[in-house]
Each structure stands twice: as structure tokens, then as C-alpha cells.
Amino acid sequence: MTFFSFTGATTFSTHPGICYGQLGDNLPPPQKSVSLITSLHAKRVKLYDANPAILHALRDTSLQVSIMVPNDLIVNISRNQSLSDKWVSDNVVPYHPRTLIRYLLVGNEVTSSTAPNGTWPYLVPAMRRIKHSLKSLGIRKVKVGTSSAIDVLEASFPPSNGAFRKDLSAPVMKPMLKFLNRTKSFFFLDVYPFFSWSADPLNINLDYALFQSKNLTVTDPGTGLVYTNLFDQMVDAVYFAMNRLGFPGVRIFIAETGWPNGGDLDQIGANIFNAATYNRNFIKKVTRKPWLGTPARPGSALPSFLFALFNENQKPGPGTERHFGLLHPNGSRVYDVDLSGETPEAGFRPLPVPENNEKFKGEIWCVAARPHNATALAAALAYACSQGNGTCDPIQPKGKCFKPDSVFWHASYAFSAYWAQFRKVGGTCYFNGLATQTAKDPSYGSCKFPSVTL
């Protein structure tokens, strides 16, 4: 039973594209990266800006391209048509049509902040400005949208209860959906079953999150729709939320999805086996013909971008943030994958057995990573010591951990002490990439490093 009317997009390839982030200091140059994208059999590529070197490298390829207006320009563009025209003239006109720019996203996850956000009221007006600029410059094949995370919902289970957050629904989502519907664009959605599962692994089955569930299903009591995976559940919650606002026909484009191939010791399920399993199964789902769609929209095409091309070593946050890549920065594959879905499983090399599908139990310390920049490490040490109560007393002269008197060891102690104090309120073991977690106790003699016990 089809719950929403839908006009299929027969001209779209359902081969997933790839998100090409650039938050790394060791990534290959654009020309090489474009070659690697092609080798993965991607059909499209998503950028998080309008990088001229990358757009030039994408010229005369068959790759469809998504570019992005940065979040910090949204307010000004919404107020000024001339600025919008200039942005399009500078970032689209020089490359189009030889570079196949097909999507232009105004901002990235602008609505994710649950605090009152000064950008929200300007998002849809900026989208209208950009669309007007494209039209006035004779560019008609570019869909304008913005990417949203699943946290735009206040209710998502069961999917038929899907509803947008009250702070967003009337002022942002309704006018946005009206714009998307009028321009026949997409609702660009970032969907990560990993985060939902890892937040509640006791109640959400891992195989259900990995598209591997053989017998486990979830039935929506409101509709009778039967779900065999977490991804479909999450997507359909958004379909129902859009329907609730009166826009059942707006199409969803998966702007990001993926699974981390590694992470910190305290991050469950982030490993190569799960990442390969999720991404390969996702590719099978969206490339299968006839199209599967989702239970609420069976038979509909689901265009998508997988996140991400590379492991990016300068992404802030937990370790998983730096481990979503299909490729290492040197271009080698983290695991075998074919975005066309045409390579059978037997054609892939065996995967390493997962070792962290259950939560880590024991003590963890946060220490300085090698190699390190001494100046940056000294600044991070000073920051850690400035936080909390007596965080660094033991590494002061005559303290039990003062010796060895080196920035590296003092920083290691300070990082552990900081993390032990602040992890419960969101403190991380990162320090701009200068810190790493370890299960090996760095304490020595009478110097005892504080730890986090899981």
C-alpha cells in the first residue's frame, strides 16, 4: 500500500554519490581525488563549499556535482539579491555547464542547533534568493535545497508519528517545503543509523541497523507498515512529518549516510566490518531494480551521497568523525566497495572480524598523541590546566607527576585529568587532534593518572 503520492524521477541514477570533505592536511590534490571518485564508480559528488580547484578538476567528467553556500553567508544573502547574484556568478557561472553542477545546498545542517538560532529565519529567504539568481542567469537545471539532520524531528517512532520540532515546524519547515514543492527540488536529509544504534545498543539490534536483519521486523502500529531496517524507519519518519505539514509529494535525497570504520575506545561498533557491511548493503538497496523505496514510499527512487570519500584527520569531535572514509588519504581503500552495486560480495576481500560491537569495559586514559607539534601541545596543556579544580596540581614543581619535566608528559597528565573531570558533561579526548585514548595505564611510580572507567 502506498501511503503518499509520488512522481518517480526516472532520469536519476540511483548509484550513490560520494561526499568529498576536505578537513585533512594529508589529502590528495583535486585531480587525483576526482580520479579516485571515478574509480569507486560514483555518479555524483557533494562538496561542502564551491572550491574552485575541485570544480575545475570536475570539468568534462560525467559526475553530477553538489556545491554549498557556507552557513555564515546565509543571513547576508537572504537580505541582498545583489550578493546572491554575485555568489552564483562567482561560484557557478565560471564552471557551468562543463562542470555538471546539479545541486546547490544553502548551508549545512543549519537547523540542528536546538538553541534559538539567528540563521533560521533567513534560511528559506536565502534559498529563494539563490534560486532567483540562477534563473536570472539562465541556469535552470540546478536544484536548490539545504541539508537537514534527523534531529529536525521531535518524534520519529513509530515512523507514522514523525513530526518536525515545534520550534522549526511553522517558521522554517513549512515555508521550506513550500519552496521545495514549488521548485520540484528535494528535501536533503542526513541519515545515520549508526548514531541511533550506538546511543541505545541494548534496545536496537545491530543487524537491524546494518540492513542484515533476517527475521527481526518492526511493525508500525499506526499504519501496519513492516520495517526490516533502521534506515527505512528513519526516512519514513521524515516522510510522515512532511505529510503532516501538507507536503506528501516532496522527494527525499539522502545528503549523507554512512558508518564509521574506526573511532575511540569508548565508541561502540565503529569498525571496518560494520562500515563495509552497512555501505555495501545500502548500495544494494538503492541500486536494486525495480526500485525498493521505503515502506511508506515503495517503488520510489532514492538518490544519495555516501559519507565520505576520505578519512579526514582534522575533523573535530570524537574519533568516529575522522573515520568515515571509503579511502585512506593515500588513496588506498579502507575496505572494498563498488558504488555501482555491480561487484558481487565474492569479488571483495575478506573483512577483519569486528572487536568492538560490545561496549568497552575498563579504564581509559587520554594522553598526548605522537608525533606532536610542541607549540600546539603547550597551548593545549595550558588550556586543560585552566579548566576545573586543581586539574594540573600534580604536574607543578614538587608535584608527584612533575617529572619527567616535558611538555609531552605534562600534557598527557593534563589531558587525562581534564577528561576524567569533564567527560560526563561533554568533554572529549581530542584537543585539536593532539590527544588519543589508550587502555594502557600511563601512570608511573607514585604518579597516578586520572582515568575514565566504563
GROMACS .gro file of C-alpha atoms in nm:
model
  454
    1MET     CA    1   0.000   0.000   0.000
    2THR     CA    2   0.140   0.340  -0.099
    3PHE     CA    3   0.077   0.599   0.169
    4PHE     CA    4   0.195   0.904  -0.025
    5SER     CA    5   0.155   1.004  -0.387
    6PHE     CA    6   0.489   1.027  -0.561
    7THR     CA    7   0.610   1.105  -0.909
    8GLY     CA    8   0.916   0.892  -0.983
    9ALA     CA    9   1.234   1.059  -1.103
   10THR     CA   10   1.317   0.831  -1.393
   11THR     CA   11   1.611   1.040  -1.510
   12PHE     CA   12   1.806   0.990  -1.186
   13SER     CA   13   2.075   0.730  -1.148
   14THR     CA   14   2.035   0.564  -0.810
   15HIS     CA   15   2.407   0.482  -0.790
   16PRO     CA   16   2.516   0.663  -0.473
   17GLY     CA   17   2.742   0.961  -0.500
   18ILE     CA   18   3.018   1.046  -0.255
   19CYS     CA   19   3.072   1.333  -0.009
   20TYR     CA   20   3.410   1.495  -0.072
   21GLY     CA   21   3.510   1.666   0.252
   22GLN     CA   22   3.841   1.849   0.279
   23LEU     CA   23   3.913   1.860   0.654
   24GLY     CA   24   4.252   1.693   0.632
   25ASP     CA   25   4.612   1.810   0.598
   26ASN     CA   26   4.719   1.499   0.406
   27LEU     CA   27   4.456   1.465   0.131
   28PRO     CA   28   4.548   1.419  -0.236
   29PRO     CA   29   4.510   1.710  -0.479
   30PRO     CA   30   4.174   1.760  -0.655
   31GLN     CA   31   4.272   1.599  -0.986
   32LYS     CA   32   4.385   1.280  -0.810
   33SER     CA   33   4.076   1.284  -0.585
   34VAL     CA   34   3.843   1.309  -0.886
   35SER     CA   35   4.021   1.010  -1.039
   36LEU     CA   36   3.964   0.816  -0.715
   37ILE     CA   37   3.595   0.914  -0.713
   38THR     CA   38   3.561   0.778  -1.064
   39SER     CA   39   3.737   0.454  -0.963
   40LEU     CA   40   3.467   0.400  -0.698
   41HIS     CA   41   3.202   0.418  -0.977
   42ALA     CA   42   3.032   0.719  -0.820
   43LYS     CA   43   2.780   0.908  -1.032
   44ARG     CA   44   2.781   1.230  -0.833
   45VAL     CA   45   2.990   1.418  -0.577
   46LYS     CA   46   2.896   1.654  -0.296
   47LEU     CA   47   3.121   1.941  -0.189
   48TYR     CA   48   3.085   2.144   0.131
   49ASP     CA   49   3.181   2.466  -0.045
   50ALA     CA   50   3.245   2.574  -0.404
   51ASN     CA   51   3.618   2.502  -0.413
   52PRO     CA   52   3.748   2.640  -0.747
   53ALA     CA   53   4.028   2.383  -0.785
   54ILE     CA   54   3.788   2.094  -0.732
   55LEU     CA   55   3.520   2.239  -0.961
   56HIS     CA   56   3.788   2.285  -1.228
   57ALA     CA   57   3.905   1.924  -1.180
   58LEU     CA   58   3.546   1.806  -1.227
   59ARG     CA   59   3.516   1.971  -1.570
   60ASP     CA   60   3.430   1.740  -1.860
   61THR     CA   61   3.360   1.444  -1.631
   62SER     CA   62   3.022   1.273  -1.612
   63LEU     CA   63   2.999   1.338  -1.237
   64GLN     CA   64   2.699   1.540  -1.122
   65VAL     CA   65   2.807   1.793  -0.860
   66SER     CA   66   2.651   1.942  -0.547
   67ILE     CA   67   2.801   2.266  -0.413
   68MET     CA   68   2.722   2.460  -0.097
   69VAL     CA   69   2.674   2.815   0.027
   70PRO     CA   70   2.852   2.834   0.364
   71ASN     CA   71   2.637   2.881   0.674
   72ASP     CA   72   2.797   3.215   0.758
   73LEU     CA   73   2.678   3.377   0.434
   74ILE     CA   74   2.311   3.281   0.468
   75VAL     CA   75   2.194   3.588   0.661
   76ASN     CA   76   2.360   3.838   0.426
   77ILE     CA   77   2.246   3.658   0.110
   78SER     CA   78   1.888   3.647   0.238
   79ARG     CA   79   1.889   4.027   0.264
   80ASN     CA   80   2.070   4.116  -0.054
   81GLN     CA   81   1.984   3.992  -0.405
   82SER     CA   82   2.299   4.150  -0.547
   83LEU     CA   83   2.514   3.947  -0.307
   84SER     CA   84   2.324   3.632  -0.406
   85ASP     CA   85   2.377   3.714  -0.775
   86LYS     CA   86   2.748   3.768  -0.712
   87TRP     CA   87   2.783   3.437  -0.527
   88VAL     CA   88   2.624   3.248  -0.817
   89SER     CA   89   2.825   3.449  -1.073
   90ASP     CA   90   3.150   3.366  -0.889
   91ASN     CA   91   3.083   3.005  -0.795
   92VAL     CA   92   2.853   2.858  -1.061
   93VAL     CA   93   2.880   3.057  -1.385
   94PRO     CA   94   3.257   3.003  -1.444
   95TYR     CA   95   3.217   2.623  -1.429
   96HIS     CA   96   2.867   2.553  -1.558
   97PRO     CA   97   2.787   2.364  -1.779
   98ARG     CA   98   3.127   2.192  -1.831
   99THR     CA   99   3.118   2.102  -1.461
  100LEU     CA  100   2.780   1.936  -1.412
  101ILE     CA  101   2.659   2.140  -1.114
  102ARG     CA  102   2.313   1.998  -1.044
  103TYR     CA  103   2.252   2.075  -0.675
  104LEU     CA  104   2.315   2.388  -0.472
  105LEU     CA  105   2.271   2.349  -0.096
  106VAL     CA  106   2.224   2.663   0.110
  107GLY     CA  107   2.402   2.576   0.433
  108ASN     CA  108   2.475   2.252   0.611
  109GLU     CA  109   2.252   2.127   0.897
  110VAL     CA  110   2.157   2.485   0.983
  111THR     CA  111   1.854   2.362   1.180
  112SER     CA  112   2.047   2.118   1.401
  113SER     CA  113   2.104   2.358   1.687
  114THR     CA  114   1.819   2.329   1.935
  115ALA     CA  115   1.904   2.668   2.084
  116PRO     CA  116   1.739   2.971   1.922
  117ASN     CA  117   1.941   3.019   1.607
  118GLY     CA  118   1.990   3.357   1.443
  119THR     CA  119   2.020   3.195   1.100
  120TRP     CA  120   1.689   3.004   1.094
  121PRO     CA  121   1.462   3.292   0.985
  122TYR     CA  122   1.696   3.368   0.693
  123LEU     CA  123   1.740   3.015   0.555
  124VAL     CA  124   1.439   2.994   0.323
  125PRO     CA  125   1.469   3.359   0.207
  126ALA     CA  126   1.832   3.284   0.114
  127MET     CA  127   1.721   2.973  -0.079
  128ARG     CA  128   1.471   3.188  -0.270
  129ARG     CA  129   1.741   3.447  -0.348
  130ILE     CA  130   1.981   3.182  -0.480
  131LYS     CA  131   1.708   3.025  -0.696
  132HIS     CA  132   1.624   3.369  -0.837
  133SER     CA  133   1.993   3.431  -0.914
  134LEU     CA  134   2.023   3.103  -1.101
  135LYS     CA  135   1.709   3.175  -1.302
  136SER     CA  136   1.813   3.531  -1.387
  137LEU     CA  137   2.150   3.400  -1.512
  138GLY     CA  138   1.978   3.140  -1.730
  139ILE     CA  139   2.079   2.837  -1.521
  140ARG     CA  140   1.776   2.612  -1.491
  141LYS     CA  141   1.898   2.259  -1.418
  142VAL     CA  142   2.024   2.325  -1.064
  143LYS     CA  143   1.807   2.216  -0.771
  144VAL     CA  144   1.830   2.440  -0.464
  145GLY     CA  145   1.791   2.296  -0.115
  146THR     CA  146   1.959   2.267   0.224
  147SER     CA  147   2.075   1.965   0.419
  148SER     CA  148   1.896   1.867   0.740
  149ALA     CA  149   1.992   1.613   1.005
  150ILE     CA  150   1.738   1.373   1.155
  151ASP     CA  151   1.727   1.599   1.462
  152VAL     CA  152   1.478   1.824   1.279
  153LEU     CA  153   1.224   1.574   1.414
  154GLU     CA  154   1.082   1.584   1.766
  155ALA     CA  155   0.905   1.249   1.717
  156SER     CA  156   1.029   0.966   1.498
  157PHE     CA  157   0.897   0.639   1.643
  158PRO     CA  158   0.689   0.480   1.523
  159PRO     CA  159   0.751   0.643   1.183
  160SER     CA  160   0.383   0.735   1.145
  161ASN     CA  161   0.428   0.964   1.449
  162GLY     CA  162   0.700   1.156   1.263
  163ALA     CA  163   0.674   1.528   1.335
  164PHE     CA  164   0.908   1.824   1.298
  165ARG     CA  165   1.025   2.006   1.610
  166LYS     CA  166   0.780   2.271   1.727
  167ASP     CA  167   1.046   2.543   1.717
  168LEU     CA  168   1.106   2.473   1.347
  169SER     CA  169   0.776   2.346   1.210
  170ALA     CA  170   0.586   2.665   1.129
  171PRO     CA  171   0.866   2.923   1.093
  172VAL     CA  172   1.116   2.713   0.891
  173MET     CA  173   0.994   2.374   0.770
  174LYS     CA  174   0.657   2.477   0.627
  175PRO     CA  175   0.796   2.760   0.408
  176MET     CA  176   1.092   2.538   0.313
  177LEU     CA  177   0.866   2.254   0.199
  178LYS     CA  178   0.652   2.502   0.007
  179PHE     CA  179   0.967   2.621  -0.173
  180LEU     CA  180   1.092   2.266  -0.242
  181ASN     CA  181   0.750   2.160  -0.369
  182ARG     CA  182   0.715   2.464  -0.596
  183THR     CA  183   1.064   2.424  -0.746
  184LYS     CA  184   1.042   2.042  -0.767
  185SER     CA  185   1.354   2.014  -0.555
  186PHE     CA  186   1.439   1.764  -0.279
  187PHE     CA  187   1.439   1.750   0.098
  188PHE     CA  188   1.810   1.678   0.151
  189LEU     CA  189   1.841   1.454   0.458
  190ASP     CA  190   2.141   1.325   0.655
  191VAL     CA  191   2.060   0.977   0.791
  192TYR     CA  192   2.293   0.790   1.027
  193PRO     CA  193   2.157   0.468   1.179
  194PHE     CA  194   2.499   0.433   1.348
  195PHE     CA  195   2.429   0.718   1.589
  196SER     CA  196   2.081   0.594   1.677
  197TRP     CA  197   2.205   0.238   1.733
  198SER     CA  198   2.524   0.332   1.926
  199ALA     CA  199   2.318   0.551   2.161
  200ASP     CA  200   2.095   0.254   2.250
  201PRO     CA  201   2.266  -0.075   2.151
  202LEU     CA  202   2.074  -0.279   2.410
  203ASN     CA  203   1.737  -0.197   2.258
  204ILE     CA  204   1.827  -0.159   1.890
  205ASN     CA  205   1.957  -0.470   1.715
  206LEU     CA  206   2.289  -0.421   1.533
  207ASP     CA  207   2.186  -0.636   1.236
  208TYR     CA  208   1.869  -0.426   1.204
  209ALA     CA  209   2.091  -0.114   1.180
  210LEU     CA  210   2.321  -0.280   0.922
  211PHE     CA  211   2.045  -0.399   0.682
  212GLN     CA  212   2.138  -0.753   0.794
  213SER     CA  213   1.823  -0.847   0.983
  214LYS     CA  214   1.691  -1.185   0.864
  215ASN     CA  215   1.396  -1.237   1.098
  216LEU     CA  216   1.366  -0.919   1.304
  217THR     CA  217   1.099  -0.676   1.186
  218VAL     CA  218   0.928  -0.375   1.340
  219THR     CA  219   0.562  -0.306   1.265
  220ASP     CA  220   0.429   0.049   1.284
  221PRO     CA  221   0.102   0.017   1.482
  222GLY     CA  222  -0.035   0.332   1.321
  223THR     CA  223  -0.008   0.209   0.962
  224GLY     CA  224   0.069  -0.163   0.974
  225LEU     CA  225   0.383  -0.095   0.768
  226VAL     CA  226   0.658  -0.351   0.835
  227TYR     CA  227   1.021  -0.239   0.867
  228THR     CA  228   1.326  -0.461   0.817
  229ASN     CA  229   1.593  -0.198   0.885
  230LEU     CA  230   1.652   0.118   1.087
  231PHE     CA  231   1.732   0.336   0.784
  232ASP     CA  232   1.384   0.295   0.634
  233GLN     CA  233   1.230   0.371   0.972
  234MET     CA  234   1.422   0.699   1.000
  235VAL     CA  235   1.348   0.810   0.643
  236ASP     CA  236   0.978   0.731   0.668
  237ALA     CA  237   0.950   0.934   0.988
  238VAL     CA  238   1.051   1.236   0.779
  239TYR     CA  239   0.802   1.146   0.504
  240PHE     CA  240   0.527   1.136   0.765
  241ALA     CA  241   0.646   1.467   0.915
  242MET     CA  242   0.628   1.631   0.570
  243ASN     CA  243   0.284   1.480   0.514
  244ARG     CA  244   0.171   1.621   0.849
  245LEU     CA  245   0.250   1.972   0.717
  246GLY     CA  246   0.063   1.909   0.393
  247PHE     CA  247   0.352   1.822   0.160
  248PRO     CA  248   0.330   1.448   0.086
  249GLY     CA  249   0.490   1.476  -0.257
  250VAL     CA  250   0.830   1.628  -0.175
  251ARG     CA  251   1.108   1.385  -0.260
  252ILE     CA  252   1.389   1.293  -0.020
  253PHE     CA  253   1.753   1.297  -0.129
  254ILE     CA  254   1.992   1.125   0.113
  255ALA     CA  255   2.252   1.400   0.150
  256GLU     CA  256   2.472   1.190   0.383
  257THR     CA  257   2.471   0.838   0.517
  258GLY     CA  258   2.748   0.602   0.622
  259TRP     CA  259   2.909   0.416   0.909
  260PRO     CA  260   3.245   0.487   1.077
  261ASN     CA  261   3.533   0.245   1.015
  262GLY     CA  262   3.704   0.334   1.343
  263GLY     CA  263   3.676   0.552   1.650
  264ASP     CA  264   3.770   0.595   2.012
  265LEU     CA  265   3.780   0.313   2.266
  266ASP     CA  266   3.453   0.432   2.416
  267GLN     CA  267   3.271   0.426   2.079
  268ILE     CA  268   3.089   0.101   2.022
  269GLY     CA  269   3.058  -0.062   1.679
  270ALA     CA  270   3.286   0.174   1.487
  271ASN     CA  271   3.489  -0.074   1.282
  272ILE     CA  272   3.574  -0.176   0.927
  273PHE     CA  273   3.344  -0.480   0.925
  274ASN     CA  274   3.034  -0.280   1.018
  275ALA     CA  275   3.122   0.012   0.790
  276ALA     CA  276   3.169  -0.215   0.488
  277THR     CA  277   2.855  -0.413   0.572
  278TYR     CA  278   2.638  -0.103   0.609
  279ASN     CA  279   2.764   0.074   0.299
  280ARG     CA  280   2.755  -0.235   0.077
  281ASN     CA  281   2.401  -0.318   0.189
  282PHE     CA  282   2.292   0.043   0.142
  283ILE     CA  283   2.430   0.039  -0.212
  284LYS     CA  284   2.243  -0.286  -0.284
  285LYS     CA  285   1.922  -0.132  -0.154
  286VAL     CA  286   1.929   0.188  -0.358
  287THR     CA  287   2.063   0.036  -0.683
  288ARG     CA  288   1.821  -0.256  -0.693
  289LYS     CA  289   1.570  -0.259  -0.978
  290PRO     CA  290   1.283  -0.221  -0.963
  291TRP     CA  291   1.344   0.048  -0.702
  292LEU     CA  292   1.264  -0.055  -0.346
  293GLY     CA  293   1.193   0.286  -0.194
  294THR     CA  294   1.075   0.261   0.166
  295PRO     CA  295   0.762   0.105   0.319
  296ALA     CA  296   0.581   0.442   0.306
  297ARG     CA  297   0.704   0.516  -0.047
  298PRO     CA  298   0.757   0.180  -0.217
  299GLY     CA  299   0.898   0.188  -0.566
  300SER     CA  300   1.043   0.539  -0.537
  301ALA     CA  301   1.398   0.629  -0.637
  302LEU     CA  302   1.623   0.734  -0.351
  303PRO     CA  303   1.920   0.937  -0.480
  304SER     CA  304   2.203   0.958  -0.229
  305PHE     CA  305   2.554   1.053  -0.125
  306LEU     CA  306   2.766   0.825   0.093
  307PHE     CA  307   2.979   0.991   0.357
  308ALA     CA  308   3.271   1.013   0.295
  309LEU     CA  309   3.545   0.991   0.036
  310PHE     CA  310   3.841   1.012   0.279
  311ASN     CA  311   3.919   0.964   0.645
  312GLU     CA  312   3.970   1.332   0.736
  313ASN     CA  313   4.225   1.380   1.014
  314GLN     CA  314   4.130   1.738   1.103
  315LYS     CA  315   3.759   1.685   1.172
  316PRO     CA  316   3.691   1.781   1.534
  317GLY     CA  317   3.494   1.573   1.781
  318PRO     CA  318   3.502   1.204   1.874
  319GLY     CA  319   3.727   0.964   1.682
  320THR     CA  320   3.445   0.842   1.459
  321GLU     CA  321   3.435   1.186   1.294
  322ARG     CA  322   3.778   1.114   1.142
  323HIS     CA  323   3.691   0.761   1.029
  324PHE     CA  324   3.400   0.771   0.784
  325GLY     CA  325   3.609   0.746   0.467
  326LEU     CA  326   3.592   0.480   0.199
  327LEU     CA  327   3.955   0.570   0.131
  328HIS     CA  328   4.268   0.647   0.328
  329PRO     CA  329   4.428   0.983   0.239
  330ASN     CA  330   4.691   0.798   0.033
  331GLY     CA  331   4.413   0.672  -0.195
  332SER     CA  332   4.411   0.311  -0.076
  333ARG     CA  333   4.075   0.160   0.017
  334VAL     CA  334   3.977   0.116   0.380
  335TYR     CA  335   3.768  -0.178   0.250
  336ASP     CA  336   3.643  -0.287  -0.090
  337VAL     CA  337   3.330  -0.116  -0.215
  338ASP     CA  338   3.167  -0.050  -0.553
  339LEU     CA  339   2.914   0.233  -0.565
  340SER     CA  340   2.754   0.087  -0.879
  341GLY     CA  341   2.648  -0.221  -0.683
  342GLU     CA  342   2.768  -0.442  -0.966
  343THR     CA  343   3.056  -0.620  -0.790
  344PRO     CA  344   2.932  -0.936  -0.613
  345GLU     CA  345   3.030  -0.997  -0.249
  346ALA     CA  346   3.261  -1.275  -0.365
  347GLY     CA  347   3.464  -1.012  -0.551
  348PHE     CA  348   3.558  -0.832  -0.229
  349ARG     CA  349   3.849  -0.918   0.000
  350PRO     CA  350   3.762  -1.065   0.344
  351LEU     CA  351   3.689  -0.817   0.622
  352PRO     CA  352   3.858  -0.810   0.965
  353VAL     CA  353   3.648  -0.955   1.247
  354PRO     CA  354   3.483  -0.675   1.450
  355GLU     CA  355   3.620  -0.640   1.802
  356ASN     CA  356   3.414  -0.356   1.949
  357ASN     CA  357   3.050  -0.449   1.888
  358GLU     CA  358   3.001  -0.452   2.263
  359LYS     CA  359   3.075  -0.161   2.491
  360PHE     CA  360   3.432  -0.133   2.622
  361LYS     CA  361   3.461  -0.219   2.990
  362GLY     CA  362   3.753  -0.096   3.195
  363GLU     CA  363   3.971   0.210   3.243
  364ILE     CA  364   4.070   0.451   2.963
  365TRP     CA  365   4.322   0.735   2.975
  366CYS     CA  366   4.359   1.037   2.747
  367VAL     CA  367   4.721   1.105   2.654
  368ALA     CA  368   4.918   1.317   2.409
  369ALA     CA  369   4.949   1.165   2.064
  370ARG     CA  370   5.269   1.126   1.866
  371PRO     CA  371   5.401   1.288   1.654
  372HIS     CA  372   5.312   1.624   1.801
  373ASN     CA  373   5.364   1.994   1.746
  374ALA     CA  374   5.537   2.121   2.062
  375THR     CA  375   5.389   2.473   2.040
  376ALA     CA  376   5.035   2.348   1.986
  377LEU     CA  377   5.078   2.088   2.261
  378ALA     CA  378   5.195   2.355   2.507
  379ALA     CA  379   4.885   2.563   2.426
  380ALA     CA  380   4.657   2.260   2.475
  381LEU     CA  381   4.832   2.185   2.806
  382ALA     CA  382   4.769   2.541   2.922
  383TYR     CA  383   4.403   2.515   2.824
  384ALA     CA  384   4.350   2.184   3.006
  385CYS     CA  385   4.518   2.320   3.318
  386SER     CA  386   4.295   2.629   3.314
  387GLN     CA  387   3.981   2.416   3.342
  388GLY     CA  388   3.835   2.267   3.657
  389ASN     CA  389   3.968   2.248   4.010
  390GLY     CA  390   4.331   2.155   4.067
  391THR     CA  391   4.345   1.976   3.730
  392CYS     CA  392   4.720   2.017   3.699
  393ASP     CA  393   4.838   2.043   4.061
  394PRO     CA  394   5.036   1.713   4.044
  395ILE     CA  395   5.248   1.838   3.748
  396GLN     CA  396   5.356   2.157   3.924
  397PRO     CA  397   5.716   2.166   4.062
  398LYS     CA  398   5.741   1.928   4.360
  399GLY     CA  399   5.418   1.755   4.247
  400LYS     CA  400   5.414   1.374   4.216
  401CYS     CA  401   5.387   1.390   3.836
  402PHE     CA  402   5.622   1.684   3.766
  403LYS     CA  403   5.896   1.451   3.642
  404PRO     CA  404   5.976   1.377   3.369
  405ASP     CA  405   5.962   1.753   3.310
  406SER     CA  406   5.845   1.751   2.949
  407VAL     CA  407   5.553   1.910   2.768
  408PHE     CA  408   5.456   1.568   2.631
  409TRP     CA  409   5.421   1.401   2.973
  410HIS     CA  410   5.267   1.704   3.139
  411ALA     CA  411   5.013   1.729   2.856
  412SER     CA  412   4.934   1.358   2.888
  413TYR     CA  413   4.859   1.400   3.257
  414ALA     CA  414   4.659   1.719   3.198
  415PHE     CA  415   4.453   1.560   2.920
  416SER     CA  416   4.368   1.261   3.138
  417ALA     CA  417   4.280   1.483   3.433
  418TYR     CA  418   4.064   1.711   3.219
  419TRP     CA  419   3.882   1.423   3.051
  420ALA     CA  420   3.818   1.244   3.381
  421GLN     CA  421   3.655   1.561   3.515
  422PHE     CA  422   3.458   1.672   3.212
  423ARG     CA  423   3.364   1.366   3.003
  424LYS     CA  424   3.022   1.339   3.167
  425VAL     CA  425   2.936   1.693   3.058
  426GLY     CA  426   3.063   1.659   2.701
  427GLY     CA  427   3.440   1.696   2.738
  428THR     CA  428   3.631   1.499   2.473
  429CYS     CA  429   3.973   1.344   2.439
  430TYR     CA  430   4.065   1.534   2.124
  431PHE     CA  431   4.240   1.868   2.184
  432ASN     CA  432   4.255   1.953   1.813
  433GLY     CA  433   4.399   1.613   1.727
  434LEU     CA  434   4.676   1.628   1.988
  435ALA     CA  435   4.523   1.365   2.219
  436THR     CA  436   4.434   0.998   2.190
  437GLN     CA  437   4.266   0.740   2.410
  438THR     CA  438   4.457   0.441   2.550
  439ALA     CA  439   4.371   0.140   2.763
  440LYS     CA  440   4.734   0.118   2.880
  441ASP     CA  441   4.783   0.291   3.216
  442PRO     CA  442   5.045   0.568   3.172
  443SER     CA  443   5.093   0.602   3.549
  444TYR     CA  444   5.444   0.554   3.685
  445GLY     CA  445   5.586   0.532   4.037
  446SER     CA  446   5.384   0.746   4.272
  447CYS     CA  447   5.231   0.942   3.981
  448LYS     CA  448   4.878   0.816   3.919
  449PHE     CA  449   4.700   0.941   3.608
  450PRO     CA  450   4.324   1.002   3.645
  451SER     CA  451   4.114   0.772   3.425
  452VAL     CA  452   3.764   0.723   3.292
  453THR     CA  453   3.604   0.391   3.388
  454LEU     CA  454   3.347   0.241   3.155
   0.00000   0.00000   0.00000
